[in-house]
Coordinates of C-alpha atoms and ligand atoms in Angstrom, one line a residue:
M977 CA 110.4 131.0 112.4
E978 CA 113.1 133.4 113.4
Y979 CA 112.5 136.5 111.4
H980 CA 111.7 138.8 114.4
K981 CA 115.4 138.5 115.1
F982 CA 116.0 140.4 111.9
S983 CA 113.3 143.0 112.6
A984 CA 115.4 144.1 115.5
K985 CA 117.8 145.6 113.0
P986 CA 115.9 148.3 111.2
C987 CA 119.1 149.6 109.5
N988 CA 118.9 147.1 106.7
S989 CA 115.3 146.9 105.7
Y990 CA 116.1 145.7 102.2
L991 CA 117.9 142.7 103.5
F992 CA 115.1 142.1 106.0
F993 CA 112.4 142.0 103.3
T994 CA 114.5 139.8 101.1
L995 CA 114.9 137.3 104.0
L996 CA 111.3 137.6 104.8
L997 CA 110.3 136.7 101.3
F998 CA 112.8 133.9 101.3
F999 CA 111.4 132.4 104.5
A1000 CA 107.8 132.8 103.2
F1001 CA 108.9 130.9 100.1
L1002 CA 110.4 128.1 102.2
A1003 CA 107.4 128.0 104.5
S1004 CA 105.1 127.5 101.6
F1005 CA 106.8 124.1 101.0
A1006 CA 107.5 123.3 104.6
H1007 CA 103.8 123.3 105.4
A1008 CA 103.0 120.3 103.3
A1009 CA 103.2 117.4 105.7
V1010 CA 103.8 113.7 105.2
H1011 CA 101.5 111.4 107.1
F1012 CA 102.6 107.9 107.8
H1013 CA 100.1 105.2 108.8
E1014 CA 100.0 101.5 109.2
F1015 CA 96.7 99.9 108.2
V1016 CA 96.5 96.3 109.5
I1017 CA 93.7 94.5 107.7
E1018 CA 92.5 91.8 110.1
A1019 CA 89.5 90.0 111.4
K1020 CA 88.1 91.3 114.7
P1021 CA 84.9 90.4 116.6
V1022 CA 82.3 93.0 115.9
K1023 CA 78.9 92.8 117.6
R1024 CA 75.8 94.2 115.9
L1025 CA 72.1 93.2 115.9
C1026 CA 72.7 90.9 118.9
R1027 CA 75.4 88.8 117.1
T1028 CA 79.1 88.8 117.0
H1029 CA 80.9 88.4 113.6
N1030 CA 84.5 87.9 112.8
T1031 CA 84.7 91.1 110.7
I1032 CA 87.5 92.3 108.5
T1033 CA 88.6 95.7 109.9
V1034 CA 91.5 98.1 109.7
N1035 CA 93.5 98.2 113.0
G1036 CA 90.5 96.5 114.7
Q1037 CA 88.3 99.6 114.1
F1038 CA 84.9 99.6 112.4
P1039 CA 84.5 101.9 110.6
G1040 CA 88.2 102.3 110.0
P1041 CA 90.4 105.2 111.1
T1042 CA 89.7 108.7 109.9
L1043 CA 92.5 110.3 107.9
E1044 CA 92.9 114.1 108.4
V1045 CA 95.2 116.0 106.1
R1046 CA 95.6 119.3 104.3
D1047 CA 95.7 120.0 100.6
G1048 CA 99.2 119.4 99.4
D1049 CA 100.1 116.8 102.1
T1050 CA 101.4 113.4 101.2
L1051 CA 100.1 110.1 102.7
V1052 CA 102.2 107.0 103.1
I1053 CA 100.0 104.1 104.2
K1054 CA 101.5 100.7 104.7
A1055 CA 98.7 98.1 104.2
I1056 CA 99.4 94.9 106.0
N1057 CA 97.1 92.1 105.1
R1058 CA 96.6 89.8 108.2
G1059 CA 93.2 88.7 107.0
R1060 CA 92.3 85.6 105.0
Y1061 CA 91.2 87.4 101.9
N1062 CA 93.1 89.1 99.1
V1063 CA 92.6 92.9 99.6
T1064 CA 93.4 96.3 98.1
L1065 CA 92.6 99.8 99.3
H1066 CA 91.2 102.7 97.2
W1067 CA 91.4 106.4 98.1
H1068 CA 88.0 107.3 96.7
G1069 CA 88.1 110.6 94.8
V1070 CA 91.8 111.3 95.2
R1071 CA 93.1 112.3 91.8
Q1072 CA 96.3 110.3 92.0
L1073 CA 97.9 112.4 89.2
R1074 CA 100.2 110.2 87.1
N1075 CA 100.1 107.8 89.9
P1076 CA 97.6 105.0 89.2
W1077 CA 99.7 102.6 91.3
A1078 CA 98.3 104.1 94.4
D1079 CA 94.6 104.0 93.2
G1080 CA 93.9 100.5 94.4
P1081 CA 91.1 98.7 92.4
E1082 CA 92.0 95.0 92.3
F1083 CA 93.1 93.8 88.9
V1084 CA 92.8 97.3 87.5
T1085 CA 95.8 99.2 88.8
Q1086 CA 97.3 96.5 91.0
C1087 CA 97.3 92.9 91.8
P1088 CA 95.7 92.0 95.2
I1089 CA 97.7 92.1 98.4
R1090 CA 97.7 88.4 99.4
P1091 CA 97.2 87.3 103.0
G1092 CA 100.5 87.9 104.8
Q1093 CA 101.7 90.4 102.3
T1094 CA 102.0 94.2 102.5
Y1095 CA 101.9 97.1 100.0
T1096 CA 102.6 100.8 100.7
Y1097 CA 100.3 103.4 99.1
Q1098 CA 102.0 106.7 98.7
F1099 CA 100.2 109.7 97.2
T1100 CA 99.9 113.5 97.4
I1101 CA 96.7 115.5 97.6
Q1102 CA 96.8 118.0 94.8
N1103 CA 94.3 120.9 94.8
Q1104 CA 91.5 119.1 96.5
E1105 CA 89.6 120.2 99.6
G1106 CA 86.7 118.7 101.5
T1107 CA 85.5 115.2 102.2
L1108 CA 86.6 112.0 100.5
W1109 CA 86.9 108.5 101.9
W1110 CA 88.8 105.3 101.5
H1111 CA 87.6 101.7 101.1
A1112 CA 88.7 98.2 100.2
H1113 CA 88.4 97.6 96.4
S1114 CA 88.3 93.8 96.3
K1115 CA 85.1 91.8 96.2
W1116 CA 82.8 92.9 99.0
L1117 CA 85.4 93.7 101.6
R1118 CA 84.4 97.4 101.5
A1119 CA 81.3 96.5 103.4
T1120 CA 83.4 96.8 106.6
V1121 CA 86.8 98.1 105.4
Y1122 CA 86.2 101.9 105.0
G1123 CA 86.8 105.2 106.6
A1124 CA 86.8 109.0 106.1
L1125 CA 89.5 111.0 104.4
I1126 CA 89.2 114.7 105.4
I1127 CA 91.1 117.3 103.4
H1128 CA 91.5 120.7 105.1
P1129 CA 92.6 123.7 103.1
K1130 CA 96.3 124.6 103.0
L1131 CA 97.6 126.2 106.3
G1132 CA 96.4 129.8 106.3
S1133 CA 93.7 129.4 103.6
P1134 CA 90.2 129.6 105.0
Y1135 CA 87.0 127.7 104.2
P1136 CA 84.7 129.6 101.8
F1137 CA 82.2 129.8 104.7
P1138 CA 82.5 130.8 108.4
M1139 CA 84.7 128.4 110.3
P1140 CA 82.4 125.8 111.9
K1141 CA 82.7 125.3 115.6
R1142 CA 83.1 121.5 115.1
E1143 CA 83.3 119.0 112.3
I1144 CA 81.7 115.5 112.4
P1145 CA 82.2 112.8 109.9
I1146 CA 79.0 110.9 109.2
L1147 CA 79.6 107.6 107.5
L1148 CA 76.5 105.9 106.2
G1149 CA 76.9 102.2 105.8
E1150 CA 75.2 98.8 105.5
W1151 CA 75.5 95.8 107.8
W1152 CA 74.8 92.2 107.0
D1153 CA 74.1 89.8 109.8
R1154 CA 76.5 87.4 108.1
N1155 CA 79.9 87.6 106.3
P1156 CA 79.4 90.0 103.4
M1157 CA 82.0 88.0 101.4
D1158 CA 79.7 84.9 101.7
V1159 CA 76.7 87.0 100.6
L1160 CA 78.6 87.9 97.4
R1161 CA 79.9 84.4 96.9
L1162 CA 76.4 82.9 97.1
A1163 CA 75.0 85.5 94.7
L1164 CA 77.8 84.9 92.2
F1165 CA 77.2 81.1 92.4
T1166 CA 73.4 81.2 92.1
G1167 CA 73.2 84.1 89.6
A1168 CA 70.5 85.7 91.7
A1169 CA 70.7 89.1 93.4
P1170 CA 72.7 89.2 96.6
N1171 CA 70.7 89.4 99.9
V1172 CA 69.8 93.0 101.0
S1173 CA 71.5 94.2 104.1
D1174 CA 70.0 93.8 107.6
A1175 CA 70.7 97.3 108.8
L1176 CA 71.8 100.7 107.7
T1177 CA 74.4 102.3 109.9
I1178 CA 75.7 105.7 110.9
N1179 CA 79.4 105.5 111.9
G1180 CA 79.0 101.8 112.1
Q1181 CA 76.0 101.8 114.4
P1182 CA 72.4 100.9 113.3
G1183 CA 70.8 103.1 116.0
D1184 CA 67.7 103.0 118.1
L1185 CA 65.3 101.3 115.7
Y1186 CA 67.1 97.9 115.6
R1187 CA 67.4 95.0 118.0
C1188 CA 70.3 95.2 120.6
S1189 CA 71.6 98.5 119.2
S1190 CA 70.3 101.5 121.1
K1191 CA 73.0 101.4 123.8
E1192 CA 75.6 102.1 121.1
T1193 CA 73.7 104.7 119.0
A1194 CA 76.0 107.4 117.9
I1195 CA 75.5 110.7 119.9
F1196 CA 76.9 114.0 118.7
P1197 CA 76.9 116.7 121.4
V1198 CA 76.5 120.4 120.3
E1199 CA 76.5 123.7 122.1
A1200 CA 73.3 125.7 121.6
G1201 CA 73.8 128.3 118.9
E1202 CA 76.9 126.9 117.3
T1203 CA 77.3 125.9 113.7
I1204 CA 78.8 122.6 112.9
L1205 CA 80.0 120.9 109.7
L1206 CA 78.7 117.4 108.9
R1207 CA 80.9 115.6 106.5
I1208 CA 78.4 113.0 105.2
I1209 CA 79.8 110.0 103.3
N1210 CA 77.6 107.3 101.7
S1211 CA 79.8 104.3 102.2
A1212 CA 76.9 101.9 101.9
M1213 CA 77.3 99.0 99.4
N1214 CA 74.1 99.2 97.4
Q1215 CA 71.8 101.9 98.7
E1216 CA 71.2 105.5 97.8
M1217 CA 69.9 107.3 100.9
F1218 CA 67.9 110.2 102.1
F1219 CA 69.4 111.9 105.2
G1220 CA 67.9 114.5 107.5
V1221 CA 68.1 116.0 111.0
A1222 CA 64.9 116.7 112.9
N1223 CA 63.9 120.4 112.9
H1224 CA 67.2 121.5 111.5
K1225 CA 68.0 123.0 108.1
L1226 CA 71.1 121.7 106.3
T1227 CA 73.2 124.1 104.2
V1228 CA 75.1 122.2 101.5
V1229 CA 78.6 123.7 101.0
A1230 CA 80.5 120.9 99.2
V1231 CA 80.2 117.5 97.4
D1232 CA 82.9 115.0 96.5
S1233 CA 85.7 117.3 97.6
A1234 CA 84.6 120.3 95.6
Y1235 CA 82.8 123.4 97.1
T1236 CA 79.3 124.3 95.9
K1237 CA 77.1 127.4 96.0
P1238 CA 75.6 127.1 99.5
F1239 CA 71.9 126.2 99.6
A1240 CA 69.6 125.2 102.4
T1241 CA 67.6 122.0 102.4
N1242 CA 65.6 119.8 104.8
V1243 CA 66.9 116.5 103.3
I1244 CA 69.8 115.4 101.2
M1245 CA 70.0 112.4 98.8
I1246 CA 73.3 110.8 98.6
A1247 CA 74.4 107.8 96.5
P1248 CA 77.1 105.2 97.4
G1249 CA 80.5 106.8 96.7
Q1250 CA 79.3 110.4 97.1
T1251 CA 80.1 112.8 99.9
T1252 CA 78.1 115.9 101.0
D1253 CA 79.3 118.6 103.4
V1254 CA 76.6 120.5 105.2
L1255 CA 76.5 123.2 107.8
L1256 CA 74.0 122.9 110.6
T1257 CA 73.2 125.6 113.1
A1258 CA 72.0 124.4 116.5
D1259 CA 69.3 127.1 116.6
Q1260 CA 66.4 125.0 118.0
T1261 CA 65.1 124.4 121.6
P1262 CA 67.9 122.6 123.5
A1263 CA 66.9 119.0 123.3
R1264 CA 67.8 115.7 121.5
Y1265 CA 67.1 115.4 117.8
Y1266 CA 67.4 112.4 115.6
M1267 CA 69.5 112.4 112.5
A1268 CA 68.2 109.6 110.3
A1269 CA 68.8 108.0 106.9
H1270 CA 66.8 105.5 104.9
A1271 CA 66.8 104.1 101.4
Y1272 CA 66.1 106.1 98.3
N1273 CA 65.1 103.1 96.1
S1274 CA 64.7 103.9 92.5
A1275 CA 64.6 100.4 91.2
N1276 CA 61.9 97.8 91.0
A1277 CA 63.9 95.4 93.2
P1278 CA 64.1 94.4 96.9
F1279 CA 65.9 96.8 99.2
D1280 CA 66.7 97.3 102.9
N1281 CA 63.8 99.4 104.0
T1282 CA 65.0 100.0 107.6
T1283 CA 66.0 103.4 109.1
T1284 CA 69.3 104.2 110.8
T1285 CA 69.5 106.9 113.5
A1286 CA 72.0 108.9 115.5
I1287 CA 71.4 111.7 118.0
L1288 CA 72.2 115.4 117.9
E1289 CA 72.2 116.3 121.6
Y1290 CA 72.3 119.9 122.8
K1291 CA 74.7 120.0 125.8
S1292 CA 72.2 122.3 127.6
A1293 CA 69.3 119.8 127.0
P1294 CA 67.5 119.1 130.3
C1295 CA 69.0 116.1 132.1
S1296 CA 65.8 114.1 131.9
A1297 CA 66.1 114.5 128.1
K1298 CA 69.6 113.2 128.1
K1299 CA 69.3 110.1 130.2
G1300 CA 65.7 109.3 130.5
Q1301 CA 63.8 107.0 128.2
S1302 CA 60.9 109.3 128.9
L1303 CA 61.9 112.0 126.4
K1304 CA 62.3 110.5 123.0
P1305 CA 64.4 112.5 120.5
I1306 CA 62.4 114.3 117.8
F1307 CA 62.2 112.4 114.6
P1308 CA 62.9 114.0 111.1
Q1309 CA 60.6 113.6 108.2
L1310 CA 62.2 111.7 105.4
P1311 CA 60.8 111.4 101.9
G1312 CA 59.2 108.1 100.7
F1313 CA 61.5 105.4 99.5
N1314 CA 60.7 106.0 95.8
D1315 CA 60.5 109.8 96.0
T1316 CA 62.5 110.5 92.8
A1317 CA 61.0 114.0 92.6
T1318 CA 62.7 115.0 95.9
A1319 CA 65.9 113.2 94.9
T1320 CA 66.0 115.1 91.6
A1321 CA 65.0 118.5 93.2
F1322 CA 68.0 118.1 95.5
T1323 CA 70.7 117.2 93.0
S1324 CA 69.5 119.8 90.5
Q1325 CA 70.4 122.6 93.0
L1326 CA 74.1 121.7 93.0
R1327 CA 76.3 124.4 91.4
S1328 CA 80.0 125.2 91.4
P1329 CA 80.7 128.3 93.5
S1330 CA 81.9 130.4 90.5
R1331 CA 82.5 130.1 86.8
A1332 CA 83.9 126.6 86.2
K1333 CA 86.6 125.5 83.7
V1334 CA 84.2 123.3 81.7
P1335 CA 85.6 122.0 78.4
L1336 CA 83.5 123.7 75.6
E1337 CA 84.9 122.0 72.5
I1338 CA 84.6 118.2 72.8
D1339 CA 87.2 115.8 71.2
D1340 CA 85.6 112.5 72.4
S1341 CA 81.8 112.5 72.6
L1342 CA 80.7 109.2 74.2
F1343 CA 77.2 107.8 74.7
F1344 CA 77.1 105.0 77.3
T1345 CA 74.0 103.0 78.0
V1346 CA 74.1 101.6 81.5
G1347 CA 71.9 99.0 83.1
L1348 CA 71.2 95.5 84.1
G1349 CA 70.9 92.4 81.9
L1350 CA 70.2 88.7 82.1
I1351 CA 72.4 85.9 80.8
N1352 CA 70.3 83.0 79.4
C1353 CA 71.2 79.5 80.6
T1354 CA 71.2 76.3 78.5
N1355 CA 69.8 74.6 81.6
P1356 CA 67.5 77.1 83.3
N1357 CA 67.0 74.6 86.2
S1358 CA 70.6 74.6 87.1
P1359 CA 71.4 75.8 90.6
R1360 CA 73.6 78.4 89.0
C1361 CA 70.7 80.0 87.2
Q1362 CA 68.5 81.3 90.0
G1363 CA 68.0 84.7 88.5
P1364 CA 64.7 85.7 86.9
N1365 CA 63.2 82.9 84.8
G1366 CA 66.2 80.6 85.1
T1367 CA 68.8 83.2 84.1
R1368 CA 71.8 84.8 85.7
F1369 CA 72.0 88.5 86.5
A1370 CA 74.5 90.7 84.6
A1371 CA 75.0 94.4 84.0
S1372 CA 76.8 96.3 81.2
I1373 CA 77.8 99.5 79.6
N1374 CA 77.1 99.7 75.9
N1375 CA 76.2 96.0 76.1
V1376 CA 79.7 95.1 77.3
S1377 CA 79.6 93.3 80.6
F1378 CA 83.0 94.1 82.1
V1379 CA 85.2 91.2 83.2
L1380 CA 88.3 91.8 85.4
P1381 CA 91.4 90.1 84.2
R1382 CA 92.9 87.4 86.5
R1383 CA 96.5 86.9 85.2
N1384 CA 97.6 90.5 85.7
S1385 CA 96.2 93.9 86.5
L1386 CA 95.3 96.1 83.5
M1387 CA 97.8 98.8 84.5
Q1388 CA 100.7 96.4 85.0
A1389 CA 99.9 94.6 81.7
Y1390 CA 99.8 98.0 79.9
Y1391 CA 103.0 99.2 81.5
Q1392 CA 104.9 96.0 80.7
G1393 CA 103.4 95.7 77.3
Q1394 CA 101.9 92.3 78.1
P1395 CA 99.3 91.3 75.4
G1396 CA 96.2 89.4 75.8
I1397 CA 95.0 91.0 79.1
F1398 CA 92.6 93.6 77.6
T1399 CA 91.6 95.2 74.3
T1400 CA 90.9 98.9 73.6
D1401 CA 87.9 98.5 71.4
F1402 CA 85.2 99.6 73.9
P1403 CA 82.4 101.0 71.8
P1404 CA 81.8 104.8 72.1
F1405 CA 78.1 104.2 71.6
P1406 CA 75.7 101.2 72.0
P1407 CA 76.0 98.6 69.2
V1408 CA 72.2 98.8 68.6
Q1409 CA 70.0 101.9 69.0
F1410 CA 66.7 101.3 70.7
D1411 CA 64.2 103.0 73.0
Y1412 CA 66.5 102.8 76.0
S1413 CA 64.1 103.9 78.6
G1414 CA 61.0 102.4 77.0
N1415 CA 59.9 98.8 76.5
V1416 CA 63.1 97.0 75.5
P1417 CA 62.7 93.8 73.4
R1418 CA 63.9 90.7 75.2
G1419 CA 66.5 90.0 72.5
L1420 CA 68.5 93.0 73.7
W1421 CA 68.7 92.0 77.4
Q1422 CA 71.8 89.8 77.1
P1423 CA 75.1 91.6 77.2
V1424 CA 78.5 90.2 76.0
K1425 CA 81.3 89.6 78.6
A1426 CA 84.7 91.2 77.7
T1427 CA 87.6 93.2 79.1
K1428 CA 87.4 96.2 76.7
L1429 CA 88.9 99.6 77.5
F1430 CA 88.3 103.0 75.9
K1431 CA 91.4 104.8 74.8
L1432 CA 91.8 108.6 75.2
K1433 CA 94.5 110.9 74.0
Y1434 CA 96.3 112.9 76.7
R1435 CA 94.4 116.2 77.3
S1436 CA 91.4 115.0 75.2
K1437 CA 88.2 116.9 76.1
V1438 CA 85.7 114.3 76.9
Q1439 CA 81.9 114.2 77.2
I1440 CA 80.1 111.1 78.4
V1441 CA 76.3 110.8 78.4
F1442 CA 75.2 108.0 80.7
Q1443 CA 71.8 106.7 79.6
D1444 CA 70.0 104.4 82.0
T1445 CA 68.1 101.5 80.3
S1446 CA 64.9 99.9 81.5
I1447 CA 66.3 96.5 80.9
V1448 CA 65.2 94.4 84.0
T1449 CA 64.5 97.7 85.8
V1450 CA 65.3 101.4 85.6
E1451 CA 67.5 102.6 88.4
N1452 CA 69.7 105.4 89.7
H1453 CA 73.2 104.1 88.9
P1454 CA 75.9 106.1 90.7
M1455 CA 78.7 106.2 88.1
H1456 CA 82.2 106.7 89.6
L1457 CA 85.3 107.6 87.6
H1458 CA 88.6 106.9 89.2
G1459 CA 91.5 109.5 88.9
Y1460 CA 89.2 112.4 87.9
Q1461 CA 86.8 115.0 88.9
F1462 CA 84.2 115.9 86.3
Y1463 CA 81.5 118.5 85.7
V1464 CA 77.9 117.4 85.6
V1465 CA 76.6 119.5 82.8
G1466 CA 73.1 118.2 82.3
S1467 CA 70.5 115.4 83.1
G1468 CA 67.0 114.5 82.3
F1469 CA 64.4 111.7 82.2
G1470 CA 63.7 109.5 79.2
N1471 CA 66.1 109.2 76.3
F1472 CA 68.9 111.7 75.7
D1473 CA 68.1 113.9 72.7
P1474 CA 71.5 114.7 71.1
K1475 CA 69.7 117.5 69.0
N1476 CA 68.0 119.5 71.8
D1477 CA 69.5 118.5 75.1
P1478 CA 73.0 119.9 74.7
A1479 CA 71.6 123.4 74.3
K1480 CA 70.3 123.2 77.8
F1481 CA 73.6 122.1 79.4
N1482 CA 75.0 124.2 82.2
L1483 CA 78.5 125.2 81.0
I1484 CA 78.7 128.1 83.4
D1485 CA 78.7 126.7 87.0
P1486 CA 78.0 123.0 86.9
P1487 CA 78.9 121.0 90.0
E1488 CA 82.2 119.1 90.1
R1489 CA 82.1 115.5 91.3
N1490 CA 83.6 112.0 91.1
T1491 CA 80.3 110.1 91.3
V1492 CA 77.0 110.9 89.7
G1493 CA 73.8 109.1 89.5
T1494 CA 71.7 108.4 86.3
P1495 CA 68.2 109.5 87.0
P1496 CA 66.1 106.3 86.9
G1497 CA 65.1 105.8 83.2
G1498 CA 67.0 109.0 82.3
W1499 CA 70.5 110.3 81.4
V1500 CA 73.2 112.4 82.9
A1501 CA 76.0 114.2 81.0
I1502 CA 79.6 114.8 82.3
R1503 CA 82.6 116.6 80.9
F1504 CA 86.3 116.6 81.8
E1505 CA 89.7 116.9 80.3
A1506 CA 91.8 113.7 80.2
D1507 CA 94.8 115.3 82.0
N1508 CA 95.7 112.3 84.1
P1509 CA 97.5 109.5 82.2
G1510 CA 96.9 105.9 83.3
I1511 CA 94.1 103.3 83.4
W1512 CA 91.1 104.5 85.4
L1513 CA 88.1 102.4 86.3
L1514 CA 84.7 103.8 85.5
H1515 CA 81.9 101.9 87.3
C1516 CA 78.6 101.9 89.0
H1517 CA 79.3 102.3 92.8
I1518 CA 76.4 99.9 93.7
D1519 CA 78.4 96.9 94.7
S1520 CA 75.9 94.3 93.5
H1521 CA 76.2 95.8 90.0
L1522 CA 80.0 96.0 89.8
P1523 CA 80.7 92.2 89.9
W1524 CA 77.9 91.8 87.3
G1525 CA 79.9 93.9 84.9
L1526 CA 78.6 97.5 85.2
A1527 CA 82.1 99.0 84.5
T1528 CA 84.7 99.7 82.0
A1529 CA 88.1 101.5 82.2
L1530 CA 89.5 104.5 80.4
L1531 CA 93.0 104.2 79.2
V1532 CA 94.4 107.7 79.1
E1533 CA 97.7 107.8 77.1
N1534 CA 100.8 109.6 78.2
G1535 CA 101.4 113.1 76.8
V1536 CA 104.9 114.5 76.1
G1537 CA 107.6 114.5 78.7
K1538 CA 107.9 113.4 82.3
L1539 CA 105.2 115.6 83.7
Q1540 CA 102.6 114.1 81.3
T1541 CA 103.7 110.5 81.8
V1542 CA 102.7 107.8 84.3
Q1543 CA 105.3 107.5 87.1
P1544 CA 107.3 104.3 87.4
P1545 CA 105.6 101.8 89.7
P1546 CA 106.8 101.4 93.3
L1547 CA 109.1 98.4 93.9
D1548 CA 106.7 96.7 96.3
L1549 CA 103.7 96.7 93.9
P1550 CA 102.2 93.2 94.3
R1551 CA 102.5 90.8 91.4
C1552 CA 99.7 88.5 90.3
Ligands
C2O2607 CU1 84.7 104.1 95.7 CU2 86.0 102.1 92.4 O1 85.4 103.1 94.1

């Protein structure tokens, strides 16, 4: 900027200040950058657990590239599909105001990008800071197609905590020793649950506790005494996880791109879809310390019970400790796999930093039962009925097992006024009342398949209570709403009590998120204002439950005028 030129002329200070103001005004716009990227989606050999797989990646990287932007910036990402599968990309947690076309879920806001085709995602980050991520939103491609999306504050605005000396994205993932697309295909054929993963990973690496892996274990160097920011993302397919670093406290400062009141903890619980930013001060004896993650398994079902590790390495650690096999890193204590008490104690500490803008009067009060189900077969011996007792697994919200359309995406059908793709009669409460978390009669285990959406008026103030059922098993279902951030105002175990529970809601400083888990056999209540028109997928972020139908979509109508109306779609939006 050139304004020191003017300061050399003190005779006209009025002009000087006017110009200064003018430039400050210009600068406030000029600082928003536009980031162009090409994401080539293609198969590349990736070796893990002693075997090489032809893995679908972005630009040959696994995990994919990290995107780093500031609040207010625009991203323009040209997705080029050079793989053999249909694909779409989703920017998990980005609000995409009036711009569902850039959201990405296949057959919801767009038709898939076919092999050989391209589509350019263009969107602006509006009033979001912290950690988000991106992933494929087509079948099980997100097992390997994912990466971090880091949003720094606007230029000149600080973090609400002392500036960390370094920042490290920690992507938790799951690895199958086979093509994940085949794992899903087999499961959808047999009706049984998909195979559990063979390894958990940190930044794509299983770590020291797996075969053929320790040479590539992720190592994060730190200077003694410095404070670093870990941006932890659970990009795993099906697994909630506990994460900890040996001997080090973690101070939680943000979740899902919203700041929190800071609090210290030894361990965090993080569900697929969620992010957690923590500060860590390297205040221990210079040495090597493991960071580790393993499953938090709330269901009565098989799970990957392995442990992934990475290493926090003090630069001043004695050399023998760096190279030598002799000095093993110190291992953190993680809770037991089914330690729901620790998981609950962790999530219940989350608070917004200050008084939150929680809707107080509610226009749409919804009660959604979420859980698994079983579809009975006419021939239980059929190879397609290998679920429990000759059934096929399903999942549902309010007994509706969500089916994606095939002929068009929901959003395109809605925009073009094409009938017959979906209906808007999704029930606001379950068709039958029962003891949801108790012993559910077998007659209530079978959901109905349909493509039903729930319609909301623009600016409607919405409350949704998600009630986990004990059908097949109770479970923590991480419920993710596209296009929104919501407040988590309450939760509890057992059945939600509409008379007494609302009085205990936190309407002062509840945490703001985009993904929240139902306590196993319990309920969680969220509130938000429907200020983003479009069709927004609401689903369980466990990727074995999504294809079984644990989803619905909210159709938020346009308001009045251009600023309350969905933008026109981009010209290159794929057609079905
Ligand atoms: Cu992270 Cu519908 O997705």
